[in-house]
Structures are given as structure tokens and as C-alpha cells.
Short mmCIF file of C-alpha atoms in Angstrom, two decimals:
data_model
loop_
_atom_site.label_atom_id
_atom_site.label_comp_id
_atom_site.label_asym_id
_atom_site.label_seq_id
_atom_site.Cartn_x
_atom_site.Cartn_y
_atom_site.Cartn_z
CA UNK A 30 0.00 0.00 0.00
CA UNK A 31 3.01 2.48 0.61
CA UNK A 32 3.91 4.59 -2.67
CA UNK A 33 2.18 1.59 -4.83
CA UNK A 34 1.97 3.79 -7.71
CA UNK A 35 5.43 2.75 -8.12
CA UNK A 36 4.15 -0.92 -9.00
CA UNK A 37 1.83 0.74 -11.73
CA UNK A 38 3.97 -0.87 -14.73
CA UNK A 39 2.84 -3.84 -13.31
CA UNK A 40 -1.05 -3.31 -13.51
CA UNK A 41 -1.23 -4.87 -16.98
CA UNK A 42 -3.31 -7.90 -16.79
CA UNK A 43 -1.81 -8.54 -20.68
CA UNK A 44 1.44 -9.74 -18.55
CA UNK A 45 -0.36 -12.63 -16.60
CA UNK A 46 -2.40 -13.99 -19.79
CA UNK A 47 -0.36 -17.72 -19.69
CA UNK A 48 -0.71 -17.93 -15.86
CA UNK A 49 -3.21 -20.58 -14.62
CA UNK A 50 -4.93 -18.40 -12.27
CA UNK A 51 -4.60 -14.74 -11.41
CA UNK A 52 -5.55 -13.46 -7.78
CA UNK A 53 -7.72 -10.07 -7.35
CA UNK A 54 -9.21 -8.48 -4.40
CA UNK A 55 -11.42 -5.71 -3.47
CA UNK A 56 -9.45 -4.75 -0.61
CA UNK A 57 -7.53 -3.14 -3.21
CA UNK A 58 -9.46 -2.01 -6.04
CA UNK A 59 -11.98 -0.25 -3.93
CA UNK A 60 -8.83 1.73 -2.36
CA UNK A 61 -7.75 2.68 -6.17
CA UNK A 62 -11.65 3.69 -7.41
CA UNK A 63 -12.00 6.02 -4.00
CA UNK A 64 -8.99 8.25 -6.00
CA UNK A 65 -9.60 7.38 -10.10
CA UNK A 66 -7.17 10.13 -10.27
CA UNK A 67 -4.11 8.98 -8.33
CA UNK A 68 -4.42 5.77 -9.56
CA UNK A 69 -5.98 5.90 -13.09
CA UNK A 70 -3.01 3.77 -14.25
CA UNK A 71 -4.50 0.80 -12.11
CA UNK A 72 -8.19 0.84 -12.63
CA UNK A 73 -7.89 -0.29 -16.81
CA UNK A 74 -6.20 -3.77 -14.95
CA UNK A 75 -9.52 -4.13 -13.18
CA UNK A 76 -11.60 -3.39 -15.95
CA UNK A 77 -9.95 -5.49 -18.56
CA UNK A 78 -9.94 -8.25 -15.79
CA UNK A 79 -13.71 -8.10 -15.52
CA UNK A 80 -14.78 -7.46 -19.37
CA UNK A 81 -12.26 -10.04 -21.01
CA UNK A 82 -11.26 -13.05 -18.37
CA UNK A 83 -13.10 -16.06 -16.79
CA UNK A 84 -13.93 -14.82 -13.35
CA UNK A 85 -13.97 -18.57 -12.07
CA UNK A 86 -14.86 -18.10 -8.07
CA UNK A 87 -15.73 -15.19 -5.85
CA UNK A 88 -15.23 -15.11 -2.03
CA UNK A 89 -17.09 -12.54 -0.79
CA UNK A 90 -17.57 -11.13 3.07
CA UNK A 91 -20.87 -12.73 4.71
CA UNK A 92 -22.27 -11.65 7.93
CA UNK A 93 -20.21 -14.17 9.27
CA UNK A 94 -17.03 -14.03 7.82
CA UNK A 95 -15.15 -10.60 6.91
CA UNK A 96 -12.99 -9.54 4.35
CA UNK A 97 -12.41 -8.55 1.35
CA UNK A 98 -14.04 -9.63 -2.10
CA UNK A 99 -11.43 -12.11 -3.30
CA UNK A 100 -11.51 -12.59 -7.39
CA UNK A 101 -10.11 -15.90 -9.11
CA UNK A 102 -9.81 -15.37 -12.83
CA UNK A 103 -8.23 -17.27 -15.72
CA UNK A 104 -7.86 -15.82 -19.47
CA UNK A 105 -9.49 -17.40 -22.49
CA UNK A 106 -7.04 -20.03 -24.61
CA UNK A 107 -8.83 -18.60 -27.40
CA UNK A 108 -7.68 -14.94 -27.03
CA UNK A 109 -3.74 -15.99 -25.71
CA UNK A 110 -1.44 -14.99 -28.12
CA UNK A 111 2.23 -16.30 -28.92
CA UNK A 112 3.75 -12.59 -28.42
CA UNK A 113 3.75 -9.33 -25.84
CA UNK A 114 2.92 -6.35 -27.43
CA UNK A 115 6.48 -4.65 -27.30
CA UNK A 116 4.42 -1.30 -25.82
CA UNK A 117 3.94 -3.36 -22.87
CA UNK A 118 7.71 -2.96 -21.95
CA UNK A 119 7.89 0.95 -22.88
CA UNK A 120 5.81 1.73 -19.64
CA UNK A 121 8.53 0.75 -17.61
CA UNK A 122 10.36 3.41 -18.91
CA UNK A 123 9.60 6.11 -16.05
CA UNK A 124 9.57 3.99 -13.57
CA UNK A 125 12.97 4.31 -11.47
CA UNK A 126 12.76 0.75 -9.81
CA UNK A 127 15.08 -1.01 -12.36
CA UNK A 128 15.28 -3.95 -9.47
CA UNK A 129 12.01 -4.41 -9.12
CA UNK A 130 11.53 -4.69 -12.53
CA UNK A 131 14.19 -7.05 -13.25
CA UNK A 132 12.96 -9.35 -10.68
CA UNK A 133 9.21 -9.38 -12.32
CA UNK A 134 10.67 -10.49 -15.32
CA UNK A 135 12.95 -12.71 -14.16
CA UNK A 136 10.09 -14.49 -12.24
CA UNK A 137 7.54 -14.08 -14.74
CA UNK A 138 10.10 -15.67 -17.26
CA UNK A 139 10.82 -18.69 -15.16
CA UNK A 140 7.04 -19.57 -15.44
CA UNK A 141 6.33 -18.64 -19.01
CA UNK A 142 9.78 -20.92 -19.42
CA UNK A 143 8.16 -23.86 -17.71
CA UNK A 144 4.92 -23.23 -20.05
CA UNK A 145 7.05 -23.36 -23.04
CA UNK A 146 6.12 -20.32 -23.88
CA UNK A 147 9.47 -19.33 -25.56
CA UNK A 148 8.94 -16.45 -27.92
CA UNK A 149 7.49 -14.60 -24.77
CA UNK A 150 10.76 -15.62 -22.89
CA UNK A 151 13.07 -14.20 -25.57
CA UNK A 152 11.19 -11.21 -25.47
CA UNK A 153 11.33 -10.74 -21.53
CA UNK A 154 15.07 -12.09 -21.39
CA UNK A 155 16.03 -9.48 -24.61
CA UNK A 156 14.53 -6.34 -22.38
CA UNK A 157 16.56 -7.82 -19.09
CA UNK A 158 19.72 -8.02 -21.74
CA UNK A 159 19.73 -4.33 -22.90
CA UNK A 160 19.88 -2.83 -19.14
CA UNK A 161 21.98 -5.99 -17.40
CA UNK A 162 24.08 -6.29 -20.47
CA UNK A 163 26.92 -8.44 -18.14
CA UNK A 164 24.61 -10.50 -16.50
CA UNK A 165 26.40 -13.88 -18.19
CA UNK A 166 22.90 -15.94 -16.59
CA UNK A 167 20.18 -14.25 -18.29
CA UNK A 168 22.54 -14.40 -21.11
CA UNK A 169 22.60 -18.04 -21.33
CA UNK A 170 19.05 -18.08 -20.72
CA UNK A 171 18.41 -16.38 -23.95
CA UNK A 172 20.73 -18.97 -25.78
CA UNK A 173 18.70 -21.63 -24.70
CA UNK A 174 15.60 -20.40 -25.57
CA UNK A 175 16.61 -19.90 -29.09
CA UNK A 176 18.32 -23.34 -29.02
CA UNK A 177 14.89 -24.65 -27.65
CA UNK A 178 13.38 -22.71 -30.82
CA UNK A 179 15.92 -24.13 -33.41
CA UNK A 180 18.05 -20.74 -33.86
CA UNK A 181 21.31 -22.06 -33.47
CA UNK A 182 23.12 -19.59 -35.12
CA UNK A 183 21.78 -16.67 -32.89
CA UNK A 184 22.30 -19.60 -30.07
CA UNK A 185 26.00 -19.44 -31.05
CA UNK A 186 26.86 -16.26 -31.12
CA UNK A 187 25.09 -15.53 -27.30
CA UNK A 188 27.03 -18.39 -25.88
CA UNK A 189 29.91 -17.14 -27.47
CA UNK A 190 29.98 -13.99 -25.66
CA UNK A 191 28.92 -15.32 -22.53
CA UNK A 192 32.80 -18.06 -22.77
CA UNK A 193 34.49 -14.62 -23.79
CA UNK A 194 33.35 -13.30 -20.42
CA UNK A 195 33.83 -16.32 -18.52
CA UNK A 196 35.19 -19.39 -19.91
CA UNK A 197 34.96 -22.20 -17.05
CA UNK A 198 31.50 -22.72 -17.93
CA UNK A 199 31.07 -26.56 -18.81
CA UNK A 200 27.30 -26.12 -19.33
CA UNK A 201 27.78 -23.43 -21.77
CA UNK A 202 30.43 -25.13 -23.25
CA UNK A 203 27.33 -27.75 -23.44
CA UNK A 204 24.68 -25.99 -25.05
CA UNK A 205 27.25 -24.84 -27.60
CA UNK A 206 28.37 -28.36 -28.58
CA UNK A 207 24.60 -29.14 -28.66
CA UNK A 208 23.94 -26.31 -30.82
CA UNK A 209 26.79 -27.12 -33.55
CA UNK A 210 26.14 -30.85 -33.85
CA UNK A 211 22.61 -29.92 -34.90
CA UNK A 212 24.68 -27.74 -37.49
CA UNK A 213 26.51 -31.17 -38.44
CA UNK A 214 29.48 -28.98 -37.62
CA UNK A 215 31.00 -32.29 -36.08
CA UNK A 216 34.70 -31.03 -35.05
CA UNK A 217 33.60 -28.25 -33.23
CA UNK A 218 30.91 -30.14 -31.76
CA UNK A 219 33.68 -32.25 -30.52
CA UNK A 220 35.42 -29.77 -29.32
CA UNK A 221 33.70 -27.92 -27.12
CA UNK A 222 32.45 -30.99 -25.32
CA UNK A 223 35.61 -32.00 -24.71
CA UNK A 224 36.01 -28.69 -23.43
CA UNK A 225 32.97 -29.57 -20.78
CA UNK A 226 34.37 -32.61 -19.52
CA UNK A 227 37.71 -31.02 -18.92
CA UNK A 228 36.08 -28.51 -17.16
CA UNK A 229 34.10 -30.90 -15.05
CA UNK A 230 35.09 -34.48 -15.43
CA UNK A 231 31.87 -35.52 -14.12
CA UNK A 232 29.43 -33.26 -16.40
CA UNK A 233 27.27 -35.65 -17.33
CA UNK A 234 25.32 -33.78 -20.19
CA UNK A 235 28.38 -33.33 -21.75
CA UNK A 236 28.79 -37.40 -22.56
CA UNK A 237 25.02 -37.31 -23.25
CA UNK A 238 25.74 -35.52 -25.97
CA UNK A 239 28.95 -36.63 -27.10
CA UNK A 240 27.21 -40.26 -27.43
CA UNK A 241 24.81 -38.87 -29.73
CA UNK A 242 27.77 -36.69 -32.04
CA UNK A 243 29.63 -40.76 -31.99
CA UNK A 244 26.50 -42.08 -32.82
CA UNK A 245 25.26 -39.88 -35.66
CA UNK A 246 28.49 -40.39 -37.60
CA UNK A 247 28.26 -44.19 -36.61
CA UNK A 248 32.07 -44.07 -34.72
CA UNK A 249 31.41 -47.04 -32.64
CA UNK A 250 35.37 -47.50 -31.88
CA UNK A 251 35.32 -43.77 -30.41
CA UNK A 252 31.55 -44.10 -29.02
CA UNK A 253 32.44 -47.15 -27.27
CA UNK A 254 35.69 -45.64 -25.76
CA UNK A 255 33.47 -43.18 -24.46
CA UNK A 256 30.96 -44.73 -23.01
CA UNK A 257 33.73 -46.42 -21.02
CA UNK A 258 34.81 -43.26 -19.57
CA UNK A 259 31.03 -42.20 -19.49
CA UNK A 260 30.78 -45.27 -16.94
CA UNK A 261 33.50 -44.32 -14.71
CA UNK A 262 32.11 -41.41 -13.34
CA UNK A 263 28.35 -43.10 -12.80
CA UNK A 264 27.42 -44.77 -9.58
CA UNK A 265 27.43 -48.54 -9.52
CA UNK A 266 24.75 -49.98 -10.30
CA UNK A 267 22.56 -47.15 -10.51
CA UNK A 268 20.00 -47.54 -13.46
CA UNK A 269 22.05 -45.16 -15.76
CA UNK A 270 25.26 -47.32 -15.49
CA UNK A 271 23.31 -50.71 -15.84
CA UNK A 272 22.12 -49.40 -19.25
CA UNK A 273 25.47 -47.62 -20.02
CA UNK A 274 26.92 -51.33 -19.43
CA UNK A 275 24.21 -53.02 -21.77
CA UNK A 276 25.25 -50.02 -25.03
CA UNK A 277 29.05 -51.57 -23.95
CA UNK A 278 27.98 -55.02 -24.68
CA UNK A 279 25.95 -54.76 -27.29
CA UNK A 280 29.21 -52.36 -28.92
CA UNK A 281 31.50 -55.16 -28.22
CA UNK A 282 29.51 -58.10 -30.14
#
């Protein structure tokens, strides 16, 4: 309730459409209405909430039971769309709380992440990018996403600046081998999975992937030497190292 005009960048219900549920009460939307003037940047959230969502359950205060009006809504699959409107980001603009909003979009990424919803993530992790243009996490973030969306070459050249920065990343190192043996650029691929490993001997993605670079070019001398040293670092007889054992055998005969 103190200064919340500040949070006013926030009062966009268009941010929230790929949530499962979104939370409203009237303890405070009937503090905004009492001063439309003050806080005429909040009301719109409360109007589009009620003429374009799913209000789905009401609690309201009885004669036994105070409170305020709590609203559960959810947003039409019909009406979601794949994108933000990029004018969503200019209103944070004015607004001086830079750590705030970083944190709102880191969180709100996380989720839309988990949702798959990945052209929404590059476009929340690209705005975090042009203020927090060192921060090497939210970086990689961004790689992945456009790995997870097939842009390799944009991939590439993020994860690229991110090793500049800070080269003893193994799971960097990762993504970028990933990334290139989807190019059927096989050496590199190679190479910077080997760079992984000797990073962190036990990074096990790293042999997950370097299986599948022997595999595609059918080197079963060199895929079978690895899966040795893939073994080593497993626990015995954990399920992983049983089957690891089983691809040795089979390599063998």
C-alpha cells in the first residue's frame, strides 16, 4: 500500500495472460476507485480483468465471515497470443525501480519458461539483456531459448559472448556443442564438449551428448571408448550405469 503507484507498470493484466490463475481483491481495487485520479493507471487492470477473463470463483464477506471480495480469474485459450505487445515494456520506462523490474521479469520468465512459452521468454530475457548487459545468466538463458526454438546460429553467437566473459563454464560449453552438432558442424561439436568434460570431469550432459555426435556419424570405436569413460564417473549400479553397461555389450559383439 506504501507509494504503490510505483508498481503501476505492473497493472497490466496482458502480462499474466499464460498464468493458470490470477488473484484479485477488493481490498484493493476499492482503495484505487475512491482516487480514479491517483491511480488511473490501475483501474484499466480491473476493468480489462472483468470485461475479457473467466472470473472462475468469488469469495465474498458474509455476515459471518469478513474480508475482502477475493476474485479468481483465468484468461481465455482462445484470445492468448504467442507474443507481448512490445508497448507493454515501454511503460517501464519512467519507472525508477530497475530492481524491481528485473525481478518481475525474471520471475515471470521462469514460469512462461516452464509453459514453453518461448517467444514470450526471448522477449522478456532481450529487455533484461539491454539494461543488465553483463549478466552472463540471463545471457545463457536467452541462448537456450533460441536453441529450444531451433536458432542455433543466434544460439552461437550468445554463448559465445557469454565463454568470452567467462570461460569455465562446462554447461555453456554444453549448449554450444549441442547447438553445432545440430549444425553437423561435427569437429567443433567435438570440441567444445571435450572442453565440458575437462572442465568438469563428471558433467554428465556433456557425454550425453557426445554419445549422440559418436553415434550420428556411426564411430562405434570412439563411441564405445566413451561410453567407457562415461561409466567411470556413474554410480554402480545405478540404473544409468546398468544401461550404459548393456550399449558396452551390445558395442563389443
Amino acid at each position: 500500500a506504501f507509494e504503490s503507484e510505483r508498481a503501476a507498470p505492473f497493472y497490466d493484466a496482458r502480462w499474466f495472460e499464460d498464468l493458470d490463475v490470477l488473484i484479485a481483491s477488493s481490498y484493493d481495487y476499492d482503495r484505487y476507485v475512491k482516487e480514479p485520479n491517483k491511480y488511473r493507471d490501475f483501474l484499466p487492470y480491473y476493468d480489462t480483468l472483468r470485461s475479457s477473463w473467466n472470473l472462475i470463483f468469488a469469495a465474498k464477506p458474509s455476515e459471518t465471515q469478513t474480508g475482502p471480495t477475493i476474485w479468481l480469474y483465468t484468461y481465455p485459450e482462445s484470445l492468448r497470443k504467442s507474443k507481448f505487445d512490445m508497448k507493454l515494456f515501454e511503460r517501464f520506462n519512467a519507472s525508477p525501480e530497475s530492481s524491481r523490474i528485473s525481478n518481475f521479469l525474471k520471475n515471470l520468465n521462469a514460469v512462461l519458461y516452464k509453459k514453453g512459452k518461448l517467444e514470450k521468454c526471448e522477449q522478456i530475457l532481450r529487455e533484461i539483456l539491454s539494461v543488465e548487459v553483463e549478466n552472463l545468466s540471463v545471457r545463457n538463458q536467452l541462448a537456450q531459448v533460441l536453441y529450444d526454438q531451433g536458432n542455433y546460429e543466434k544460439a552461437l553467437a550468445h554463448l559465445g559472448i557469454s565463454i568470452q566473459k567467462n570461460p569455465n563454464q562446462p554447461e555453456v560449453y554444453t549448449i554450444a556443442g549441442s547447438a553445432l552438432r545440430r549444425l553437423k558442424k561435427y569437429p567443433q561439436s567435438e570440441a567444445a564438449l571435450n572442453k565440458a568434460i575437462e572442465l568438469q570431469k563428471d558433467y554428465e550432459p556433456a557425454y550425453v551428448e557426445l554419445v549422440q555426435l559418436f553415434d550420428e556419424q556411426k564411430d562405434k570405436v570412439r563411441l564405445l571408448d566413451l561410453l567407457k569413460r562415461y561409466l567411470a564417473i556413474l554410480p554402480q549400479n545405478s540404473n544409468k550405469s546398468n544401461e550404459i553397461k548393456k550399449q558396452i555389450q551390445e558395442l563389443k559383439k
